[in-house]
C-alpha atoms as a printed R data frame, in Angstrom:
    type eleno elety resid chain resno       x      y       z
1   ATOM     1    CA   MET     A     1  92.803  8.153  86.569
2   ATOM     2    CA   PRO     A     2  92.761 10.048  89.873
3   ATOM     3    CA   PHE     A     3  89.612 12.025  90.671
4   ATOM     4    CA   TYR     A     4  88.865 14.969  92.891
5   ATOM     5    CA   PRO     A     5  85.776 16.583  94.409
6   ATOM     6    CA   LEU     A     6  85.337 20.151  93.225
7   ATOM     7    CA   PRO     A     7  86.273 22.528  96.079
8   ATOM     8    CA   HIS     A     8  84.187 25.631  96.713
9   ATOM     9    CA   SER     A     9  85.599 28.974  95.517
10  ATOM    10    CA   TRP     A    10  88.811 27.580  93.999
11  ATOM    11    CA   ASP     A    11  90.216 28.173  90.527
12  ATOM    12    CA   TRP     A    12  91.405 25.027  88.740
13  ATOM    13    CA   GLN     A    13  94.440 24.709  86.536
14  ATOM    14    CA   ILE     A    14  94.810 21.244  85.070
15  ATOM    15    CA   MET     A    15  97.227 19.352  82.892
16  ATOM    16    CA   SER     A    16  96.860 15.733  81.838
17  ATOM    17    CA   LEU     A    17  99.689 13.776  80.272
18  ATOM    18    CA   GLN     A    18  98.837 10.549  78.495
19  ATOM    19    CA   THR     A    19 101.780  8.176  78.932
20  ATOM    20    CA   ALA     A    20 100.093  4.864  78.272
21  ATOM    21    CA   ARG     A    21  96.707  3.776  77.017
22  ATOM    22    CA   PRO     A    22  94.469  2.163  79.606
23  ATOM    23    CA   PRO     A    23  93.672 -1.508  79.104
24  ATOM    24    CA   LEU     A    24  90.440 -2.289  77.336
25  ATOM    25    CA   GLY     A    25  87.836 -4.744  78.400
26  ATOM    26    CA   SER     A    26  86.905 -7.761  76.369
27  ATOM    27    CA   CYS     A    27  84.154 -5.821  74.617
28  ATOM    28    CA   GLY     A    28  86.408 -2.978  73.545
29  ATOM    29    CA   THR     A    29  85.217 -0.576  76.276
30  ATOM    30    CA   SER     A    30  87.135  0.802  79.212
31  ATOM    31    CA   ALA     A    31  87.377 -1.601  82.097
32  ATOM    32    CA   HIS     A    32  86.619  1.343  84.374
33  ATOM    33    CA   GLY     A    33  83.580  2.561  82.439
34  ATOM    34    CA   ASN     A    34  81.008  1.468  84.962
35  ATOM    35    CA   LEU     A    35  83.049  2.929  87.790
36  ATOM    36    CA   LEU     A    36  83.315  6.247  85.958
37  ATOM    37    CA   LEU     A    37  79.567  6.416  85.443
38  ATOM    38    CA   LEU     A    38  79.015  5.674  89.116
39  ATOM    39    CA   LEU     A    39  81.430  8.366  90.252
40  ATOM    40    CA   LEU     A    40  79.954 10.935  87.888
41  ATOM    41    CA   SER     A    41  76.486 10.157  89.176
42  ATOM    42    CA   LEU     A    42  77.745 10.821  92.715
43  ATOM    43    CA   GLY     A    43  78.899 14.310  91.797
44  ATOM    44    CA   TRP     A    44  82.640 13.737  91.386
45  ATOM    45    CA   VAL     A    45  84.388 15.988  88.890
46  ATOM    46    CA   PHE     A    46  87.295 14.822  86.777
47  ATOM    47    CA   PRO     A    47  90.024 17.065  85.426
48  ATOM    48    CA   SER     A    48  89.281 17.796  81.800
49  ATOM    49    CA   ARG     A    49  91.725 16.886  79.034
50  ATOM    50    CA   ALA     A    50  90.535 19.974  77.211
51  ATOM    51    CA   GLN     A    51  92.570 21.981  79.699
52  ATOM    52    CA   ALA     A    52  95.742 19.985  79.193
53  ATOM    53    CA   ALA     A    53  97.377 22.709  77.137
54  ATOM    54    CA   ASP     A    54  96.988 25.372  79.820
55  ATOM    55    CA   SER     A    55 100.209 27.361  79.645
56  ATOM    56    CA   ARG     A    56  99.895 28.714  83.222
57  ATOM    57    CA   LEU     A    57 101.637 25.719  84.782
58  ATOM    58    CA   GLY     A    58 104.856 27.713  85.074
59  ATOM    59    CA   VAL     A    59 107.504 25.982  87.176
60  ATOM    60    CA   MET     A    60 105.599 22.673  87.114
61  ATOM    61    CA   THR     A    61 106.283 22.107  83.388
62  ATOM    62    CA   PRO     A    62 109.959 21.001  83.666
63  ATOM    63    CA   TRP     A    63 109.064 18.604  86.461
64  ATOM    64    CA   LEU     A    64 106.265 17.086  84.421
65  ATOM    65    CA   GLN     A    65 108.519 16.696  81.405
66  ATOM    66    CA   GLY     A    66 111.132 14.936  83.519
67  ATOM    67    CA   THR     A    67 108.716 12.497  85.058
68  ATOM    68    CA   SER     A    68 107.146 11.673  81.692
69  ATOM    69    CA   ARG     A    69 110.543 10.465  80.436
70  ATOM    70    CA   ASP     A    70 111.210  8.413  83.565
71  ATOM    71    CA   PRO     A    71 109.788  4.861  83.088
72  ATOM    72    CA   SER     A    72 109.508  4.381  86.837
73  ATOM    73    CA   TRP     A    73 106.914  7.195  86.939
74  ATOM    74    CA   GLN     A    74 104.802  5.988  84.044
75  ATOM    75    CA   GLN     A    75 101.177  5.492  84.952
76  ATOM    76    CA   PRO     A    76  98.104  4.821  82.805
77  ATOM    77    CA   GLU     A    77  97.540  8.548  83.027
78  ATOM    78    CA   LEU     A    78  99.400 11.202  85.018
79  ATOM    79    CA   THR     A    79  97.216 14.100  86.048
80  ATOM    80    CA   VAL     A    80  98.428 17.184  87.903
81  ATOM    81    CA   VAL     A    81  95.965 19.574  89.462
82  ATOM    82    CA   LEU     A    82  97.079 22.995  90.609
83  ATOM    83    CA   LEU     A    83  94.799 24.919  92.928
84  ATOM    84    CA   ARG     A    84  94.922 28.649  93.353
85  ATOM    85    CA   ASP     A    85  92.985 30.287  96.149
86  ATOM    86    CA   ARG     A    86  91.339 33.502  95.042
87  ATOM    87    CA   ARG     A    87  92.276 35.093  98.342
88  ATOM    88    CA   ASP     A    88  95.915 35.018  97.257
89  ATOM    89    CA   THR     A    89  95.237 36.757  93.965
90  ATOM    90    CA   GLU     A    90  92.572 39.350  93.418
91  ATOM    91    CA   LYS     A    91  89.767 40.366  95.762
92  ATOM    92    CA   VAL     A    92  86.960 40.688  93.278
93  ATOM    93    CA   CYS     A    93  83.494 39.990  94.576
94  ATOM    94    CA   PRO     A    94  81.524 37.499  92.477
95  ATOM    95    CA   SER     A    95  78.301 39.184  91.439
96  ATOM    96    CA   GLU     A    96  76.163 36.526  93.093
97  ATOM    97    CA   ARG     A    97  77.979 37.054  96.428
98  ATOM    98    CA   LYS     A    98  77.512 40.827  96.638
99  ATOM    99    CA   ALA     A    99  75.813 41.693  99.948
100 ATOM   100    CA   HIS     A   100  72.707 43.857  99.741
101 ATOM   101    CA   VAL     A   101  71.527 43.177 103.282
102 ATOM   102    CA   ILE     A   102  73.241 42.176 106.532
103 ATOM   103    CA   ASP     A   103  71.935 38.702 107.317
104 ATOM   104    CA   GLU     A   104  72.976 35.257 108.565
105 ATOM   105    CA   ASN     A   105  74.377 34.260 105.181
106 ATOM   106    CA   LEU     A   106  77.392 36.496 105.786
107 ATOM   107    CA   VAL     A   107  78.476 34.258 108.666
108 ATOM   108    CA   PHE     A   108  79.554 31.715 106.035
109 ATOM   109    CA   TYR     A   109  81.586 34.205 104.017
110 ATOM   110    CA   GLU     A   110  85.337 33.970 104.142
111 ATOM   111    CA   GLU     A   111  87.211 37.068 105.241
112 ATOM   112    CA   TRP     A   112  88.294 37.974 101.708
113 ATOM   113    CA   GLU     A   113  84.665 37.751 100.598
114 ATOM   114    CA   LEU     A   114  83.554 40.112 103.360
115 ATOM   115    CA   GLU     A   115  86.295 42.530 102.319
116 ATOM   116    CA   ALA     A   116  85.216 42.417  98.701
117 ATOM   117    CA   CYS     A   117  81.454 41.992  98.964
118 ATOM   118    CA   VAL     A   118  80.279 44.031 101.979
119 ATOM   119    CA   ASP     A   119  80.124 47.808 101.742
120 ATOM   120    CA   GLY     A   120  80.929 50.018 104.742
121 ATOM   121    CA   ALA     A   121  77.892 52.206 104.110
122 ATOM   122    CA   LEU     A   122  75.680 49.110 104.269
123 ATOM   123    CA   LEU     A   123  77.193 48.163 107.632
124 ATOM   124    CA   ALA     A   124  76.563 51.653 108.993
125 ATOM   125    CA   ALA     A   125  72.952 51.622 107.817
126 ATOM   126    CA   GLN     A   126  72.258 48.152 109.247
127 ATOM   127    CA   MET     A   127  74.378 48.136 112.416
128 ATOM   128    CA   ASP     A   128  71.409 46.823 114.406
129 ATOM   129    CA   ARG     A   129  71.506 43.686 112.252
130 ATOM   130    CA   VAL     A   130  75.249 43.304 112.789
131 ATOM   131    CA   ASN     A   131  74.660 43.109 116.540
132 ATOM   132    CA   MET     A   132  71.984 40.430 116.145
133 ATOM   133    CA   ILE     A   133  74.142 37.943 114.220
134 ATOM   134    CA   PRO     A   134  76.922 35.832 115.829
135 ATOM   135    CA   PHE     A   135  79.829 36.976 113.680
136 ATOM   136    CA   THR     A   136  83.321 35.865 114.660
137 ATOM   137    CA   TYR     A   137  85.893 38.297 116.023
138 ATOM   138    CA   GLN     A   138  87.778 38.024 112.734
139 ATOM   139    CA   GLN     A   139  84.665 38.928 110.759
140 ATOM   140    CA   LEU     A   140  83.956 41.872 113.055
141 ATOM   141    CA   ASP     A   141  87.520 43.065 112.486
142 ATOM   142    CA   VAL     A   142  86.787 43.106 108.759
143 ATOM   143    CA   PHE     A   143  83.608 45.104 109.366
144 ATOM   144    CA   LYS     A   144  85.530 47.648 111.425
145 ATOM   145    CA   ARG     A   145  88.036 48.126 108.621
146 ATOM   146    CA   LYS     A   146  85.185 48.647 106.165
147 ATOM   147    CA   LEU     A   147  83.586 51.268 108.422
148 ATOM   148    CA   ASP     A   148  86.919 53.010 108.932
149 ATOM   149    CA   GLU     A   149  87.308 53.287 105.169
150 ATOM   150    CA   VAL     A   150  84.018 55.178 104.990
151 ATOM   151    CA   PHE     A   151  84.432 57.440 108.025
152 ATOM   152    CA   TYR     A   152  88.199 58.008 108.187
153 ATOM   153    CA   PRO     A   153  89.562 60.355 109.479
154 ATOM   154    CA   GLN     A   154  86.637 62.239 111.007
155 ATOM   155    CA   GLY     A   155  85.293 59.307 113.048
156 ATOM   156    CA   TYR     A   156  81.842 57.767 113.278
157 ATOM   157    CA   PRO     A   157  78.819 60.076 113.071
158 ATOM   158    CA   GLU     A   158  76.491 60.173 116.046
159 ATOM   159    CA   SER     A   159  73.745 58.519 113.995
160 ATOM   160    CA   LEU     A   160  75.953 55.408 113.853
161 ATOM   161    CA   ILE     A   161  77.243 55.685 117.437
162 ATOM   162    CA   GLN     A   162  73.663 55.482 118.701
163 ATOM   163    CA   HIS     A   163  73.340 51.997 117.185
164 ATOM   164    CA   LEU     A   164  76.788 50.564 117.934
165 ATOM   165    CA   ARG     A   165  75.914 48.588 121.063
166 ATOM   166    CA   TYR     A   166  78.142 45.473 121.150
167 ATOM   167    CA   PHE     A   167  80.200 46.632 118.182
168 ATOM   168    CA   PHE     A   168  81.561 49.241 120.615
169 ATOM   169    CA   LEU     A   169  83.743 46.467 122.047
170 ATOM   170    CA   GLU     A   170  85.710 46.408 118.775
171 ATOM   171    CA   LEU     A   171  86.804 50.042 119.037
172 ATOM   172    CA   THR     A   172  89.900 51.680 120.495
173 ATOM   173    CA   PRO     A   173  90.227 54.849 122.608
174 ATOM   174    CA   ALA     A   174  91.765 56.562 119.569
175 ATOM   175    CA   ASP     A   175  88.603 55.781 117.583
176 ATOM   176    CA   ILE     A   176  86.347 57.160 120.313
177 ATOM   177    CA   HIS     A   177  88.298 60.387 120.799
178 ATOM   178    CA   LYS     A   178  87.181 61.408 117.282
179 ATOM   179    CA   TRP     A   179  83.499 61.268 118.165
180 ATOM   180    CA   ASN     A   180  80.926 63.887 118.979
181 ATOM   181    CA   VAL     A   181  78.600 62.386 121.614
182 ATOM   182    CA   THR     A   182  75.653 64.410 122.895
183 ATOM   183    CA   SER     A   183  73.120 61.755 123.938
184 ATOM   184    CA   LEU     A   184  73.120 60.481 127.519
185 ATOM   185    CA   GLU     A   185  71.080 57.468 126.410
186 ATOM   186    CA   THR     A   186  73.839 56.546 123.969
187 ATOM   187    CA   VAL     A   187  76.416 56.809 126.757
188 ATOM   188    CA   LYS     A   188  74.307 54.603 129.020
189 ATOM   189    CA   SER     A   189  73.871 52.018 126.267
190 ATOM   190    CA   LEU     A   190  77.600 51.797 125.602
191 ATOM   191    CA   LEU     A   191  78.390 51.638 129.319
192 ATOM   192    CA   GLN     A   192  76.033 48.704 129.721
193 ATOM   193    CA   VAL     A   193  77.600 46.635 126.938
194 ATOM   194    CA   SER     A   194  81.071 47.418 128.329
195 ATOM   195    CA   LYS     A   195  80.377 46.047 131.809
196 ATOM   196    CA   GLY     A   196  82.499 43.031 132.620
197 ATOM   197    CA   GLN     A   197  84.867 43.750 129.728
198 ATOM   198    CA   THR     A   198  88.360 45.245 129.697
199 ATOM   199    CA   MET     A   199  87.126 48.617 128.511
200 ATOM   200    CA   ASP     A   200  88.370 51.153 131.082
201 ATOM   201    CA   ALA     A   201  90.309 53.200 128.531
202 ATOM   202    CA   GLN     A   202  87.422 53.183 126.043
203 ATOM   203    CA   VAL     A   203  84.946 54.193 128.747
204 ATOM   204    CA   ALA     A   204  87.190 57.065 129.836
205 ATOM   205    CA   ALA     A   205  87.403 58.254 126.224
206 ATOM   206    CA   LEU     A   206  83.615 58.042 125.879
207 ATOM   207    CA   ILE     A   207  83.051 60.096 129.036
208 ATOM   208    CA   ALA     A   208  85.650 62.618 127.908
209 ATOM   209    CA   ARG     A   209  83.891 63.160 124.582
210 ATOM   210    CA   TYR     A   210  80.460 63.397 126.193
211 ATOM   211    CA   VAL     A   211  81.543 65.876 128.862
212 ATOM   212    CA   ALA     A   212  83.548 67.914 126.333
213 ATOM   213    CA   GLY     A   213  80.321 68.471 124.431
214 ATOM   214    CA   GLY     A   214  78.606 69.836 127.524
215 ATOM   215    CA   GLY     A   215  76.958 66.577 128.564
216 ATOM   216    CA   ARG     A   216  75.962 65.917 132.173
217 ATOM   217    CA   LEU     A   217  75.893 62.487 133.764
218 ATOM   218    CA   ASP     A   218  73.025 61.506 136.029
219 ATOM   219    CA   LYS     A   219  73.279 59.366 139.153
220 ATOM   220    CA   ALA     A   220  72.479 56.165 137.271
221 ATOM   221    CA   SER     A   221  75.357 56.801 134.877
222 ATOM   222    CA   LEU     A   222  77.742 57.555 137.731
223 ATOM   223    CA   ASP     A   223  76.676 54.352 139.465
224 ATOM   224    CA   THR     A   224  77.420 52.393 136.296
225 ATOM   225    CA   LEU     A   225  80.775 54.131 135.958
226 ATOM   226    CA   ALA     A   226  81.661 52.904 139.437
227 ATOM   227    CA   THR     A   227  81.980 49.390 137.982
228 ATOM   228    CA   PHE     A   228  84.914 50.481 135.800
229 ATOM   229    CA   GLY     A   229  88.427 51.569 136.660
230 ATOM   230    CA   PRO     A   230  88.319 55.268 137.672
231 ATOM   231    CA   THR     A   231  90.445 56.501 134.778
232 ATOM   232    CA   TYR     A   232  87.569 58.850 133.917
233 ATOM   233    CA   LEU     A   233  87.555 60.865 137.171
234 ATOM   234    CA   CYS     A   234  89.349 63.943 135.876
235 ATOM   235    CA   PHE     A   235  86.865 64.249 133.007
236 ATOM   236    CA   LEU     A   236  83.990 64.845 135.430
237 ATOM   237    CA   SER     A   237  82.911 68.253 136.632
238 ATOM   238    CA   PRO     A   238  83.251 69.174 140.329
239 ATOM   239    CA   GLU     A   239  79.493 68.825 140.662
240 ATOM   240    CA   GLN     A   240  79.552 65.308 139.226
241 ATOM   241    CA   LEU     A   241  82.545 64.352 141.365
242 ATOM   242    CA   SER     A   242  80.518 65.175 144.453
243 ATOM   243    CA   SER     A   243  78.260 62.224 143.573
244 ATOM   244    CA   VAL     A   244  80.848 59.515 142.929
245 ATOM   245    CA   GLN     A   245  80.687 56.491 145.181
246 ATOM   246    CA   PRO     A   246  83.276 55.982 147.957
247 ATOM   247    CA   SER     A   247  84.323 52.720 146.290
248 ATOM   248    CA   VAL     A   248  85.593 54.760 143.343
249 ATOM   249    CA   LEU     A   249  87.838 56.786 145.653
250 ATOM   250    CA   TRP     A   250  89.226 53.592 147.152
251 ATOM   251    CA   ALA     A   251  89.987 52.206 143.697
252 ATOM   252    CA   ALA     A   252  91.604 55.345 142.272
253 ATOM   253    CA   ARG     A   253  95.338 55.201 141.604
254 ATOM   254    CA   PRO     A   254  97.694 58.201 141.629
255 ATOM   255    CA   GLN     A   255  97.856 58.193 137.826
256 ATOM   256    CA   ASP     A   256  94.054 58.395 137.658
257 ATOM   257    CA   LEU     A   257  94.202 61.797 139.380
258 ATOM   258    CA   GLU     A   258  97.185 63.365 137.638
259 ATOM   259    CA   ALA     A   259  95.069 65.334 135.159
260 ATOM   260    CA   CYS     A   260  92.623 66.682 137.744
261 ATOM   261    CA   ARG     A   261  92.476 70.458 138.168
262 ATOM   262    CA   PRO     A   262  92.376 72.292 141.539
263 ATOM   263    CA   PRO     A   263  88.562 72.717 141.555
264 ATOM   264    CA   GLN     A   264  88.207 68.969 141.072
265 ATOM   265    CA   MET     A   265  90.706 68.147 143.819
266 ATOM   266    CA   ASP     A   266  88.900 70.536 146.155
267 ATOM   267    CA   VAL     A   267  85.885 68.229 145.832
268 ATOM   268    CA   LEU     A   268  87.724 64.920 145.814
269 ATOM   269    CA   TYR     A   269  89.886 65.514 148.894
270 ATOM   270    CA   PRO     A   270  87.126 65.919 151.521
271 ATOM   271    CA   ARG     A   271  85.244 62.981 150.031
272 ATOM   272    CA   ALA     A   272  88.383 60.835 150.158
273 ATOM   273    CA   ARG     A   273  89.088 61.910 153.741
274 ATOM   274    CA   ALA     A   274  85.581 60.814 154.720
275 ATOM   275    CA   ALA     A   275  85.969 57.525 152.831
276 ATOM   276    CA   PHE     A   276  89.245 56.707 154.626
277 ATOM   277    CA   GLN     A   277  88.233 57.906 158.089
278 ATOM   278    CA   ASN     A   278  88.267 54.433 159.606
279 ATOM   279    CA   ILE     A   279  91.955 53.858 158.935
280 ATOM   280    CA   ASN     A   280  94.884 55.720 160.450
281 ATOM   281    CA   GLY     A   281  98.622 55.967 160.614
282 ATOM   282    CA   SER     A   282 100.757 55.108 157.620
283 ATOM   283    CA   GLU     A   283  97.905 53.278 155.897
284 ATOM   284    CA   TYR     A   284  95.793 56.425 155.947
285 ATOM   285    CA   PHE     A   285  98.608 58.528 154.534
286 ATOM   286    CA   VAL     A   286  99.167 56.075 151.664
287 ATOM   287    CA   LYS     A   287  95.496 56.261 150.690
288 ATOM   288    CA   ILE     A   288  95.053 60.025 151.121
289 ATOM   289    CA   LYS     A   289  98.338 61.023 149.478
290 ATOM   290    CA   PRO     A   290  97.004 61.147 145.871
291 ATOM   291    CA   TYR     A   291  94.263 63.535 147.051
292 ATOM   292    CA   LEU     A   292  96.439 65.954 149.038
293 ATOM   293    CA   ALA     A   293  96.394 68.477 146.197
294 ATOM   294    CA   GLY     A   294  92.997 69.455 147.592
295 ATOM   295    CA   ALA     A   295  93.987 69.493 151.268
296 ATOM   296    CA   PRO     A   296  93.595 72.733 153.278
297 ATOM   297    CA   THR     A   297  96.259 74.136 155.585
298 ATOM   298    CA   GLU     A   298  94.715 72.673 158.740
299 ATOM   299    CA   ASP     A   299  94.859 69.119 157.402
300 ATOM   300    CA   LEU     A   300  98.440 69.536 156.232
301 ATOM   301    CA   ARG     A   301  99.409 70.685 159.726
302 ATOM   302    CA   ALA     A   302  97.685 67.660 161.229
303 ATOM   303    CA   LEU     A   303  99.683 65.396 158.951
304 ATOM   304    CA   SER     A   304 102.915 67.175 159.865
305 ATOM   305    CA   ARG     A   305 102.280 66.459 163.549
306 ATOM   306    CA   GLN     A   306 102.110 62.760 162.678
307 ATOM   307    CA   LYS     A   307 105.647 63.047 161.295
308 ATOM   308    CA   VAL     A   308 104.782 61.452 157.969
309 ATOM   309    CA   ASN     A   309 107.434 61.344 155.267
310 ATOM   310    CA   MET     A   310 106.187 63.253 152.245
311 ATOM   311    CA   ASP     A   311 108.152 62.876 149.028
312 ATOM   312    CA   MET     A   312 108.922 65.924 146.906
313 ATOM   313    CA   ALA     A   313 106.618 64.792 144.071
314 ATOM   314    CA   THR     A   314 103.645 64.787 146.458
315 ATOM   315    CA   PHE     A   315 104.736 68.053 148.040
316 ATOM   316    CA   LYS     A   316 104.733 69.768 144.654
317 ATOM   317    CA   THR     A   317 101.073 68.871 144.153
318 ATOM   318    CA   LEU     A   318  99.978 70.776 147.271
319 ATOM   319    CA   GLN     A   319  98.148 74.057 146.905
320 ATOM   320    CA   THR     A   320 100.552 76.969 147.249
321 ATOM   321    CA   GLU     A   321  98.117 78.904 149.439
322 ATOM   322    CA   ALA     A   322  97.721 75.971 151.813
323 ATOM   323    CA   VAL     A   323 101.482 75.662 152.252
324 ATOM   324    CA   LEU     A   324 102.224 79.387 152.588
325 ATOM   325    CA   ARG     A   325  99.352 80.184 154.912
326 ATOM   326    CA   PRO     A   326 100.954 80.801 158.324
327 ATOM   327    CA   SER     A   327  99.829 79.222 161.531
328 ATOM   328    CA   GLN     A   328  98.332 81.513 164.137
329 ATOM   329    CA   GLY     A   329 100.921 84.089 165.265
330 ATOM   330    CA   ALA     A   330 103.579 82.976 162.748
331 ATOM   331    CA   PRO     A   331 104.793 85.178 159.877
332 ATOM   332    CA   ALA     A   332 103.905 84.249 156.344
333 ATOM   333    CA   LEU     A   333 106.585 82.765 154.121
334 ATOM   334    CA   ASP     A   334 107.760 85.337 151.581
335 ATOM   335    CA   PRO     A   335 108.809 83.656 148.303
336 ATOM   336    CA   ASP     A   336 111.026 86.669 147.474
337 ATOM   337    CA   GLN     A   337 113.202 85.965 150.510
338 ATOM   338    CA   CYS     A   338 113.721 82.258 149.820
339 ATOM   339    CA   SER     A   339 117.103 80.630 149.439
340 ATOM   340    CA   LEU     A   340 117.500 78.980 146.056
341 ATOM   341    CA   ARG     A   341 118.963 75.959 147.823
342 ATOM   342    CA   SER     A   342 115.723 75.317 149.680
343 ATOM   343    CA   PRO     A   343 113.491 72.606 148.133
344 ATOM   344    CA   LEU     A   344 110.458 74.533 149.350
345 ATOM   345    CA   CYS     A   345 111.557 77.724 147.652
346 ATOM   346    CA   SER     A   346 112.449 75.947 144.429
347 ATOM   347    CA   TRP     A   347 108.874 74.637 144.375
348 ATOM   348    CA   LEU     A   348 107.513 78.161 144.948
């Protein structure tokens, strides 16, 4: 008779077909009796004949009937064991596996068990414990789904955000844009755990939510922000932009500045001009071009004397007053007298 160790967390469906009686020993006992006792003592579990009539065999029944009639398949006993993983059926948490505290035991739970046995409210209440235990990325994904079930669609409350720490790395910008963040210490904490990670978009969303609520960043926060891609620049106030590091201006891309308003560009342009003062010619124009929306008339004239080629997209970002302001002794450009065929007038 074949034998099998009992797997953990599996349901057993068993059918035994007796096709021939096993040989008996000289004393009328099974020749395998001693072996059976040994195996049982070692913890091996044998399929029970009491379950032979289980009607749940389904498509296996015709196959079993066919093999039982085929002499070439006859064995002392033919046993078929069907295993069904609970994960493929119902996700019902066994009562003894229900989680009442976040601890190291959950590391050994399968994903379906975490889904069924861990409550989102428990995760929110014990987020500090979640961050102290080395859960896998897959397990953390399950935890995020459980939290989303509790707090969808309004987003996480600030009481939970304050304790997120490394769990912040599991979140998306869309998640963060739902938040209400008022604590600078919370912002600093989340910035610290994000350093060295690919989190530029999440950091920008965090800064956007904090500033939208009236929050103000201090110098330490701005210094930390300098370690990320400057996708957050247009979320900062003009006052805060006056404190950004020159390295941020060097790293900024045109798309990072597209959402900036005129008061912000008025601050960024002179800072960028100072940051790029040691380069000249075409290299200077390439670097300063994204900031020209804040350039005054005098600087635009200086660029024109260098005969730089400005594309229409850049030209349209310039301040109207800076373009229309006449040079000394020259008449001002009147938009009402423009020719519709002029690119300049179409921009006006």
